[in-house]
XYZ file of C-alpha atoms in Angstrom:
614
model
C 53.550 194.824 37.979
C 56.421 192.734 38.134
C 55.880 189.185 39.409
C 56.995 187.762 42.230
C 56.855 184.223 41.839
C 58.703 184.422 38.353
C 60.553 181.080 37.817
C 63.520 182.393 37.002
C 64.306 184.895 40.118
C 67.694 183.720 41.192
C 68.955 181.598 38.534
C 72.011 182.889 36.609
C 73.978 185.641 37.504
C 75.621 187.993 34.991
C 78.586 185.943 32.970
C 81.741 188.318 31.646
C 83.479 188.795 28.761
C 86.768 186.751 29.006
C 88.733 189.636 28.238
C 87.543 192.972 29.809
C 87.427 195.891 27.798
C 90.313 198.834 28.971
C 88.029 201.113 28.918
C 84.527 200.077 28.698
C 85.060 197.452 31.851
C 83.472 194.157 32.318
C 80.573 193.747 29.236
C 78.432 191.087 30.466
C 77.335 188.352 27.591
C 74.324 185.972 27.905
C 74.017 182.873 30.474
C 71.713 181.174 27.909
C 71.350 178.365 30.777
C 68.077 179.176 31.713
C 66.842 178.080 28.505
C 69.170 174.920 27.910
C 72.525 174.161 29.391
C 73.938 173.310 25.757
C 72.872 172.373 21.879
C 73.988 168.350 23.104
C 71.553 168.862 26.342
C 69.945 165.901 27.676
C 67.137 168.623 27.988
C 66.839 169.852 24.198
C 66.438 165.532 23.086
C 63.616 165.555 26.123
C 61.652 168.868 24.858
C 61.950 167.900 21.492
C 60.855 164.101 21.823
C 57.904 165.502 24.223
C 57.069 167.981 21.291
C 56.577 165.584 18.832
C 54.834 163.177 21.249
C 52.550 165.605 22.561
C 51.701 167.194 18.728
C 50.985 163.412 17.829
C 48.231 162.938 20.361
C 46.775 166.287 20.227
C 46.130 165.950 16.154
C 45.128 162.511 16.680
C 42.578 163.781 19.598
C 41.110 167.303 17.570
C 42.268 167.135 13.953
C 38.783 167.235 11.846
C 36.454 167.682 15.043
C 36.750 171.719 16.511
C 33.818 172.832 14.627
C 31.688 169.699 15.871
C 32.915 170.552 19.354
C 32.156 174.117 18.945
C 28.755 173.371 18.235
C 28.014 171.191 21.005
C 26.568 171.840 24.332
C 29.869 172.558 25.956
C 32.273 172.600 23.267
C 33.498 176.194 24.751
C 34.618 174.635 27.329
C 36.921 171.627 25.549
C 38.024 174.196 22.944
C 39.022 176.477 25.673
C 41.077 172.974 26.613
C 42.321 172.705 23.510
C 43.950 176.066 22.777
C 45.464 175.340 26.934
C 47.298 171.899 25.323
C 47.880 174.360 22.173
C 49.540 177.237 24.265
C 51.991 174.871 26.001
C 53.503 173.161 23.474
C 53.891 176.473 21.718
C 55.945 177.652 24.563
C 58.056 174.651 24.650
C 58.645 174.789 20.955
C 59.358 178.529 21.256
C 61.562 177.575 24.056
C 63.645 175.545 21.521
C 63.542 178.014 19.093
C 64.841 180.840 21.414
C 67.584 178.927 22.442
C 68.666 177.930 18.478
C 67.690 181.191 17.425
C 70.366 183.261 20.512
C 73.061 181.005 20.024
C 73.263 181.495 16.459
C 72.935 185.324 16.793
C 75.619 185.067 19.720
C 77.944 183.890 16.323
C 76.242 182.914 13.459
C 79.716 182.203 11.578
C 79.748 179.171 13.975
C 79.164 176.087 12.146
C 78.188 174.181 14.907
C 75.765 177.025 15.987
C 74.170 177.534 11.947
C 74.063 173.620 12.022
C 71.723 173.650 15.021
C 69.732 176.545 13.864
C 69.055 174.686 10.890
C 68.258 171.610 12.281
C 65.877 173.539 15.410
C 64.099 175.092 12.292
C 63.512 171.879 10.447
C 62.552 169.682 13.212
C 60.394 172.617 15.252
C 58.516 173.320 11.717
C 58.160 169.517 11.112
C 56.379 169.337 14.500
C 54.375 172.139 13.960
C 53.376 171.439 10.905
C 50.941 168.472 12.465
C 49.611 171.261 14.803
C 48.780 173.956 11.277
C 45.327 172.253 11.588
C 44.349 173.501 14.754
C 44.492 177.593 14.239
C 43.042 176.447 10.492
C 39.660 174.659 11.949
C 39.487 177.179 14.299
C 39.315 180.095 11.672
C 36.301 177.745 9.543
C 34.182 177.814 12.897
C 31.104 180.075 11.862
C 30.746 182.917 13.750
C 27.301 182.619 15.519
C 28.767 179.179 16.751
C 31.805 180.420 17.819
C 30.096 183.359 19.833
C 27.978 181.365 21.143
C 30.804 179.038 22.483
C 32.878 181.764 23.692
C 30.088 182.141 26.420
C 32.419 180.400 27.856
C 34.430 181.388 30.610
C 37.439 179.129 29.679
C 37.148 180.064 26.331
C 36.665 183.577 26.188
C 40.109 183.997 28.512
C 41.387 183.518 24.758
C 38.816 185.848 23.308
C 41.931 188.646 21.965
C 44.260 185.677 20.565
C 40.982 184.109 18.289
C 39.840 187.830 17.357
C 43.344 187.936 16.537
C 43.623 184.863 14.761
C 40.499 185.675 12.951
C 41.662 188.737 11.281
C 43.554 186.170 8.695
C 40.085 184.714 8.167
C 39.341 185.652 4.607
C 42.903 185.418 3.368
C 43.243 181.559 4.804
C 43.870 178.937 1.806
C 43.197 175.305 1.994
C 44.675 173.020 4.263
C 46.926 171.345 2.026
C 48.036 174.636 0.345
C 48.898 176.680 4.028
C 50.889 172.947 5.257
C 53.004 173.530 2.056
C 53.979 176.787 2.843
C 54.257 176.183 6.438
C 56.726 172.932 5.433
C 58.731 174.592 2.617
C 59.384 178.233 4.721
C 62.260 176.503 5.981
C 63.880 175.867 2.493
C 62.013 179.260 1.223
C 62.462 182.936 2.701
C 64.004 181.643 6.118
C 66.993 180.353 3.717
C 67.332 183.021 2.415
C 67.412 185.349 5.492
C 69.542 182.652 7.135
C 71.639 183.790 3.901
C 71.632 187.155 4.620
C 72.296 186.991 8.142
C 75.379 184.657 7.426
C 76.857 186.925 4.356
C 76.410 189.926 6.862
C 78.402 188.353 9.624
C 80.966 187.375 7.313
C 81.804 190.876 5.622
C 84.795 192.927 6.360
C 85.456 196.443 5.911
C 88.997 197.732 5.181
C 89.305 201.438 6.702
C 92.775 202.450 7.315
C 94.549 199.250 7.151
C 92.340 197.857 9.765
C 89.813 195.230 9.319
C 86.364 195.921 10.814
C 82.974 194.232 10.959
C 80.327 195.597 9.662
C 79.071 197.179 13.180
C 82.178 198.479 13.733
C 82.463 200.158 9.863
C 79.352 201.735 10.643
C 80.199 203.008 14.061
C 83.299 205.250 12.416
C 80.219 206.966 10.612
C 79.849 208.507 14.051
C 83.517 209.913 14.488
C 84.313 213.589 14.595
C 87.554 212.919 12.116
C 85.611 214.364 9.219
C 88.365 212.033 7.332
C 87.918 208.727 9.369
C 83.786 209.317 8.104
C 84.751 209.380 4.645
C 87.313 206.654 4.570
C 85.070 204.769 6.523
C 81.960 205.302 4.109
C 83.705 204.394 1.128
C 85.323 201.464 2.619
C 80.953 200.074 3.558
C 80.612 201.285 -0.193
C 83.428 198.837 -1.577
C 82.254 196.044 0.242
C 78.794 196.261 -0.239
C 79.376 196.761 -4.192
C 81.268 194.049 -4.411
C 78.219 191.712 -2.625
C 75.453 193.820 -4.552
C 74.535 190.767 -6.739
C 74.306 188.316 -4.458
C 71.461 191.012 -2.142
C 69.813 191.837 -5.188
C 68.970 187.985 -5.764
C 68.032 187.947 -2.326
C 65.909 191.365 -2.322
C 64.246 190.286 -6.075
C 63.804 186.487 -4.595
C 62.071 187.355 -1.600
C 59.877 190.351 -3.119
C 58.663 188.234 -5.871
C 57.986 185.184 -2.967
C 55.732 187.486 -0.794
C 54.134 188.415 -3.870
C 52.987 184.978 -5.288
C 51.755 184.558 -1.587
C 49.757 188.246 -1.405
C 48.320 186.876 -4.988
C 46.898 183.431 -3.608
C 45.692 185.078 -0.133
C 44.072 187.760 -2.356
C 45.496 190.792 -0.406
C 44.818 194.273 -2.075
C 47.933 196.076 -0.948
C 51.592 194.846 -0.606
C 51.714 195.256 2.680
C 48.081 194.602 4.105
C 49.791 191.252 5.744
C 51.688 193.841 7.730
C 49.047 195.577 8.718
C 47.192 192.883 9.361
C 50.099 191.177 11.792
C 50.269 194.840 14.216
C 46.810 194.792 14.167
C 46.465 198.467 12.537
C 44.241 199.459 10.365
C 45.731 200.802 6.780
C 44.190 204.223 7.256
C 46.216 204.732 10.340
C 49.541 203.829 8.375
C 48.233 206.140 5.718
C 47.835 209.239 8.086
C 51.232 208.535 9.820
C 53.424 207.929 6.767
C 51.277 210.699 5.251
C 51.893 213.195 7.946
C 55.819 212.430 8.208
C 56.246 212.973 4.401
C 54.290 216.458 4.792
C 56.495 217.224 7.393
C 60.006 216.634 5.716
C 60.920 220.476 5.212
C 60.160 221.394 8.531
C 62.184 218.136 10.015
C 64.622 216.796 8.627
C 65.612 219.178 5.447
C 65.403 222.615 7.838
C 67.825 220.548 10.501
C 70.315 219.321 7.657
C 70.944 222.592 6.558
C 71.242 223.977 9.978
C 74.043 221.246 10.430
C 75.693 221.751 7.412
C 76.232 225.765 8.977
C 77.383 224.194 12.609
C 80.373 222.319 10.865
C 81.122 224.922 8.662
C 79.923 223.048 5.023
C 77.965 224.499 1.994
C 76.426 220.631 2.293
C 76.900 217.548 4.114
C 77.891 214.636 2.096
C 76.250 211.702 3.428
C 78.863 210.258 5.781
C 78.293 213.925 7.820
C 74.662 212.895 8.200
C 75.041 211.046 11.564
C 78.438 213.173 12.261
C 78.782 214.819 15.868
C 78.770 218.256 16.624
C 82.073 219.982 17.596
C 80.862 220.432 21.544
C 79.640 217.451 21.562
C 80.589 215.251 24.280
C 83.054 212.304 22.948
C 83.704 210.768 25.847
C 83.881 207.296 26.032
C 80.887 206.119 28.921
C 82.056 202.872 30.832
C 79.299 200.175 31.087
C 78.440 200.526 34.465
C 77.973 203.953 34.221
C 75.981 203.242 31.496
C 73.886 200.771 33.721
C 73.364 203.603 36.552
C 72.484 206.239 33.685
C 69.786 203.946 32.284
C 68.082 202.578 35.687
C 68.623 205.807 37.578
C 66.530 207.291 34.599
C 64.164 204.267 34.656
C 63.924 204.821 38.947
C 62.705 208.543 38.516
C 59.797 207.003 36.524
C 58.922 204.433 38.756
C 61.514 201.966 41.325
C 59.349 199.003 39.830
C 60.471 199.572 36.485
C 64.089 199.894 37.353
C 64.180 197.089 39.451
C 62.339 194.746 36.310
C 65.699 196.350 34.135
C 68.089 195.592 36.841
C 67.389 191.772 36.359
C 68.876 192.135 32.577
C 72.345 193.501 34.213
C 72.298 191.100 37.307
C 71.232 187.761 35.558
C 72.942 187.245 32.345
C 70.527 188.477 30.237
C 72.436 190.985 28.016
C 75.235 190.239 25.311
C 76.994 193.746 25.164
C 80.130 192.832 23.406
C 81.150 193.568 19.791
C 82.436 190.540 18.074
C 83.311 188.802 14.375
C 80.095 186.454 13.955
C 77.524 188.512 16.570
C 74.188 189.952 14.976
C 74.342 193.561 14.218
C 72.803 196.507 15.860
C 70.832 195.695 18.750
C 67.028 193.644 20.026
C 65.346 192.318 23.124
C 63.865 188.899 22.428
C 61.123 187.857 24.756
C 61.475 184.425 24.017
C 58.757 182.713 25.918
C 56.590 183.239 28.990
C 58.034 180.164 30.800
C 61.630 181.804 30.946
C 62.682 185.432 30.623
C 63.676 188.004 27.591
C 67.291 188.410 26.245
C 68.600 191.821 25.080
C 71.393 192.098 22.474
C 73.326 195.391 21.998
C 76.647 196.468 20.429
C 78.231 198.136 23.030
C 81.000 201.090 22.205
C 80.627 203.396 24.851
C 79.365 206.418 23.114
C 75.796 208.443 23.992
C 74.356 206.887 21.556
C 75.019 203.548 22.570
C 73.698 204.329 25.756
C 70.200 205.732 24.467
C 70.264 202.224 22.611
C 70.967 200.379 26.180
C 68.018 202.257 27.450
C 65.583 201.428 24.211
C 66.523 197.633 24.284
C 65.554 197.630 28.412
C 62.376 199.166 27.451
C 61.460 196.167 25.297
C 63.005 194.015 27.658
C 60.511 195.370 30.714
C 57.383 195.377 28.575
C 58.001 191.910 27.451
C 58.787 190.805 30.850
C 55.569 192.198 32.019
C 53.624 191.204 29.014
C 54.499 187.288 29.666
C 51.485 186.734 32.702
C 49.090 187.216 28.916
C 50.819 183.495 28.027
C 52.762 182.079 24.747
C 49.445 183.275 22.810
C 48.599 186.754 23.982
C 51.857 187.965 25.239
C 53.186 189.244 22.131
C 52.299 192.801 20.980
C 52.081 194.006 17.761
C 55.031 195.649 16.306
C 53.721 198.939 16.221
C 53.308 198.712 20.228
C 56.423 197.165 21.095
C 57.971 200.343 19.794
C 56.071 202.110 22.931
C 58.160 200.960 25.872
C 61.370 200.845 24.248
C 61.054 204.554 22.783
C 59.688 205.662 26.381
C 62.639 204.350 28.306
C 65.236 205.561 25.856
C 63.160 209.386 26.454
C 63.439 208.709 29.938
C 67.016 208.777 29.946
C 67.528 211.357 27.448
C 65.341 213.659 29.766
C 67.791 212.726 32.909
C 70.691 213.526 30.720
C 69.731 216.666 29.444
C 68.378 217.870 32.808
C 72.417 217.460 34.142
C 73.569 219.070 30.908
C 76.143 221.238 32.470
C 75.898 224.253 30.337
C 74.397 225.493 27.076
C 77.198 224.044 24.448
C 76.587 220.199 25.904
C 72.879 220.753 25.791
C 73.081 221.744 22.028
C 74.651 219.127 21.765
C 72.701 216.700 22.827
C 69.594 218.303 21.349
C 71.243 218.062 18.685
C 71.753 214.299 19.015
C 68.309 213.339 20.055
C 66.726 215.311 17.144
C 69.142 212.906 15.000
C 68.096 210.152 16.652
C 64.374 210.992 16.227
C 64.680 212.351 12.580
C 66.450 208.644 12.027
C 63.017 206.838 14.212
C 60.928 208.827 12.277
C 61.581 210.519 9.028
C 64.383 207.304 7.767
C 61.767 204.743 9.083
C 59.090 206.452 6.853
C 61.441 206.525 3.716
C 62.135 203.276 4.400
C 58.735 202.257 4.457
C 58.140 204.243 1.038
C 61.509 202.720 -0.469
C 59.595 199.027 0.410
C 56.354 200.110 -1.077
C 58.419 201.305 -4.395
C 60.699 198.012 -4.506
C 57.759 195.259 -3.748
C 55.509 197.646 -6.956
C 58.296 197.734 -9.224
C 59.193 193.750 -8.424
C 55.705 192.824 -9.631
C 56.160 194.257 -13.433
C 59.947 192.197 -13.481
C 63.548 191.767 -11.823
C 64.880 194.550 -10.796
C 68.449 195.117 -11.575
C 71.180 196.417 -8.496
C 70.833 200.000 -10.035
C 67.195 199.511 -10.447
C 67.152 199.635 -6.795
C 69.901 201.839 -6.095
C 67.812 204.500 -8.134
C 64.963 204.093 -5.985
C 66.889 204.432 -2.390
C 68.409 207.453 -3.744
C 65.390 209.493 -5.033
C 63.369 208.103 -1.587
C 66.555 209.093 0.194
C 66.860 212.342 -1.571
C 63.246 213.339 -0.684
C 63.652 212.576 2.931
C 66.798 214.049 3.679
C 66.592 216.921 1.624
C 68.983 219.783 -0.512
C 71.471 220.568 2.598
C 72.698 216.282 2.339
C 74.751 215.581 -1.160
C 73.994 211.930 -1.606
C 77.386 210.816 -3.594
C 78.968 207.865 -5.295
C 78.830 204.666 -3.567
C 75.214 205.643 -1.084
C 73.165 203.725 -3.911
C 74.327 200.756 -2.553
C 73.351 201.455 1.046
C 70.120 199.601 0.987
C 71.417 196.348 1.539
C 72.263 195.822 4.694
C 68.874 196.672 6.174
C 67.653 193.577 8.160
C 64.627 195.108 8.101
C 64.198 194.761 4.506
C 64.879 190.699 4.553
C 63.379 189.861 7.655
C 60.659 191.562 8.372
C 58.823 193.269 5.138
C 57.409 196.384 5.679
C 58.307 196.669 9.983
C 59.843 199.686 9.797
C 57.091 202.317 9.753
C 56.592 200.671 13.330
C 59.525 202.949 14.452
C 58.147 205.752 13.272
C 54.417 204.893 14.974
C 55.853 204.238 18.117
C 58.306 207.404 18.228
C 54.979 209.520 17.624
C 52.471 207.552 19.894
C 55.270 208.237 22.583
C 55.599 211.685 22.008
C 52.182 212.273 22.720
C 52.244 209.698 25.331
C 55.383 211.801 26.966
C 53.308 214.998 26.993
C 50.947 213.037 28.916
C 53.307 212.231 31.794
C 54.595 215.510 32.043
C 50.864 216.989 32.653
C 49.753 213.663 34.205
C 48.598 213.329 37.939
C 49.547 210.368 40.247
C 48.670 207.412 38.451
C 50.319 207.514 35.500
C 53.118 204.910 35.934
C 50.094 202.401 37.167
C 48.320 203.096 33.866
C 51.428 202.870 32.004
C 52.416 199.511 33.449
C 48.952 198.280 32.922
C 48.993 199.223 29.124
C 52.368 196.869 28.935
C 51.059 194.956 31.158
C 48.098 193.923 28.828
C 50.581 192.172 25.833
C 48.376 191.669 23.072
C 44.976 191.443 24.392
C 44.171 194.979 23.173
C 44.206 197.294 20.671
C 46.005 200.167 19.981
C 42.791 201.907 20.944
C 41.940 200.195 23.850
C 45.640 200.543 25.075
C 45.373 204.971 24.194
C 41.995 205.414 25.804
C 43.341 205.504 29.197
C 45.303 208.359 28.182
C 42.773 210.626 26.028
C 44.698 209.506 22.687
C 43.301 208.146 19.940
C 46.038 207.042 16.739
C 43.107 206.821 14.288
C 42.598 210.620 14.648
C 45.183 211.985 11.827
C 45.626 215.285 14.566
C 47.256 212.547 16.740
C 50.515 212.192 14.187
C 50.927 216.162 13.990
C 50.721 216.540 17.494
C 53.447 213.496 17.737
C 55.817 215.021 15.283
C 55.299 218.233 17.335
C 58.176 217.454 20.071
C 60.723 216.708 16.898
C 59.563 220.599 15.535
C 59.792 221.945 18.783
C 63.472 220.792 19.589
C 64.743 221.880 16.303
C 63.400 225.493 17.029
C 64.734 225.261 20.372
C 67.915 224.868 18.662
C 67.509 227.131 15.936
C 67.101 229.974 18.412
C 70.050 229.042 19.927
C 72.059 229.778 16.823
């Protein structure tokens, strides 16, 4: 439940964009003064000379000692000390971090802002880097010893984070090898993502004369104008051509980097460090992304060519894909009708949960603005326990951007109730933290198609959410094939820009099915997938969540009182538990390969709901 002595109740209040928007009113951007007041703060020189002070003493105190202590009468206790010291300068380092990390994505064609990311990154790693040894010693503790020790009370409070932490046991090099890595990361794949994330920000898009970002460009994808959707997709097409060789370097660079680190940790499968990270076993992946793929014909191909009929083609071409229907509602939603949509939709569920997203409008804690230099799309970072999360969106007023709004709060409101679990157990795997997020953004679909006012707008918006799910689910899965395929073929040599092109198009192809024409200029589509830089192999997380919440959904509906207490304990619990534990409660079980039919069940249903309506 949310927590009342949180230290940040009345700090900040929402800032506005200098220039309101005509039409979409006052969007709010982040008051990042809760974390620091400024890059030149008195207050970032303290933390980070207390960072480095407090790293020296604790390596001088522990380094070479925590298996001694654990086998000593009472060395649970003083390792349960340890990991306490541990914990808090993690969250003042993260605290750093966050900040660094926000203002750059606020504008990351900023010098001043890359130029203190870069520096944050360098001096944060250079301190952590005398604190690698302590996770390292832990994970060499035999486990009698450590059992024994975690009798404990003190030390088995931390029981999830070493199971955790554990997990990476067998794949753990030496000391001096895992300090290399740790030192060079800055100069190694977070260069190159801090690469990618600059060339992103930078591109323009010509579409009728007009230059756009790249959020923008991709927004006309979305317009009725059959015409402004083609323009528009050949103008991403032109631009990302021209850049192709510089994100195939970075796509071959950073596939062939995770695999000469797979090869020394001795990892079996290309993406078993994923697995490993959201705490999943690789069966359950297997039934999910098996059970999506089964289910392509009945998803996404049979809805395709059901479009196709509603706007009068033969066969989409690919920049119809994501194109409204004719009744659809194009009106342009203001943002504080956007706000009441979302927490009126959150209040039905529970006030508590409303009242957790209402902080996010009333405190500063949401960037909504599109602008040259912001980070695409959209993301609620939790930054750390000690302060509050920050949620990111791209707002243009349209439905969509709305059901966005809504999934970003749901992170926001699990992370904020996650953070009593600490800097060390707060954080939940990624295939959780798609619960919350997909929940709220069903929430407020539900509200919105309950006030449908006739049978055209709820089409319509059937329609829409269908899209939206078939993107969650069925893209997320290709995706996650299109990774497997890339990171295989990388191992046997380079891979050349059509190399890749070849395999987003016959992954594409297969997912989308016959009713979608996938022409000239969507083999170059791949690379501007964050996803793919940043985060290797995330993406069937989207799909696992979108499932888990399906089923979760069918719950509520059938659920007696009690279900929003249950709900708010499961993101209440962070990552202390597994995706088990966190189901039980509920009578689901993700390891049962039923569970991912019964998920994808809602998507089938909708699309016959709307079939019969043809």
């Amino acid at each position: 439940m949310p927590r009342l002595s949180d230290p940040f109740a009345v700090r900040s209040q929402a800032v506005p964009a200098a220039a309101p928007d005509p039409v979409l009113g006052d969007l709010p951007v982040w008051n990042l003064s809760d974390l620091y007041e400024a890059p030149d703060s008195p207050a970032v020189a303290a933390d980070l000379a207390a960072a480095a002070e407090d790293g020296l003493a604790f390596n001088s105190r522990y380094k070479g000692r925590i298996a001694a202590l654990a086998a000593a009468p009472g060395g649970g206790a003083e390792i349960a000390a340890a990991i306490a010291s541990y914990e808090r300068m993690e969250d003042r380092l993260g605290r750093l971090m966050s900040y660094a990390g926000l203002l750059y994505a606020k504008d990351n064609t900023n010098p001043a802002h890359a130029k203190f990311y870069g520096d944050m990154q360098a001096k944060v790693t250079e301190i952590s880097t005398g604190l690698l040894f302590f996770p390292l010693e832990l994970n060499r503790i035999e486990d009698d010893a450590l059992q024994q020790a975690l009798k404990d009370p003190a030390l088995a409070h931390y029981s999830p984070w070493l199971r955790d932490l554990r997990a990476m046991r067998p794949y753990q090099l030496s000391d001096e090898i895992e300090t290399l890595l740790h030192e060079k990361s800055v100069t190694g794949h977070a260069a190159w993502n801090r690469l990618f994330d600059e060339t992103m920000a930078r591109l323009s898009f010509d579409v009728r004369g007009e230059t756009l970002p790249l959020e923008a460009a991709l927004h006309r994808l979305s317009e009725k104008d059959r015409a402004k959707r083609e323009e528009a997709a050949h103008a991403l097409a032109r631009t990302f051509k021209a850049n192709l060789p510089l994100f195939t370097l970075i796509t071959n660079t950073l596939a062939k980097d995770k695999e000469i680190e797979d090869r020394k940790r001795g990892f079996e499968d290309i993406a078993q460090s994923r697995h490993i990270a959201n705490r999943v076993e690789p069966e359950v992946v297997a039934a999910l992304t098996e059970s999506v793929r089964r289910a392509y014909p009945d998803l996404s191909h049979r809805y395709y060519a059901m479009k196709a009929k509603w706007l009068g083609l033969e066969r989409l071409e690919y920049w119809d894909r994501n194109a409204p229907l004719p009744t659809s509602d194009d009106r342009i939603i203001p943002w504080a009708q956007a706000r009441d949509i979302v927490l009126d939709a959150y209040r039905g569920f529970t006030p508590a949960m409303a009242e957790i997203a209402g902080r996010f409008f009333e405190r500063g804690w949401i960037d909504a603005p599109i602008r040259q230099g912001k980070a695409n799309g959209a993301f609620a970072h939790p930054t750390v326990p000690s302060a509050h999360p920050y949620v990111l969106v791209n707002y243009q007023g349209k439905t969509r951007d709305v059901m966005t709004l809504a999934h970003e709060l749901g992170h926001g409101v699990h992370q904020v109730l996650a953070a009593k679990q600490g800097p060390l157990m707060a954080d939940t795997p990624l295939t959780l933290a798609e619960t919350a997020s997909v929940f709220g953004e069903m929430l407020t679909f539900r509200k919105l198609l309950a006030q449908a006012p006739d049978a055209a707008r709820r089409k319509a918006m059937l329609a829409s959410k269908v899209e939206d799910m078939i993107n969650t689910v069925v893209r997320q899965t290709a995706f996650y094939t299109f990774e497997r395929r890339v990171h295989t073929a990388r191992r046997e040599g380079e891979l050349t820009a059509e190399d890749i092109g070849r395999i987003w198009l016959d992954v594409q192809g297969e997912s989308l099915g016959p009713a979608i024409h996938l022409g000239e200029g969507y083999e170059t589509y791949w690379c501007y997938i964050s996803h793919f830089i940043h985060a290797p192999f995330y993406v069937y997380a989207y799909a696992f969540g979108d499932c888990l919440v399906n089923s979760l959904y069918a719950v509520y509906e059938n659920a007696q009182d009690g279900f929003a207490e249950r709900y708010f304990e499961m993101l209440s619990a962070g990552g202390t538990l597994r995706h088990k534990e966190l189901l039980a409660p509920f009578g689901l079980d993700a390891s049962d390969p039923a569970f991912w039919d019964k998920g994808l069940s809602l998507i089938r249903h909708f699309i016959d709901e709307l079939e019969a309506m043809e």
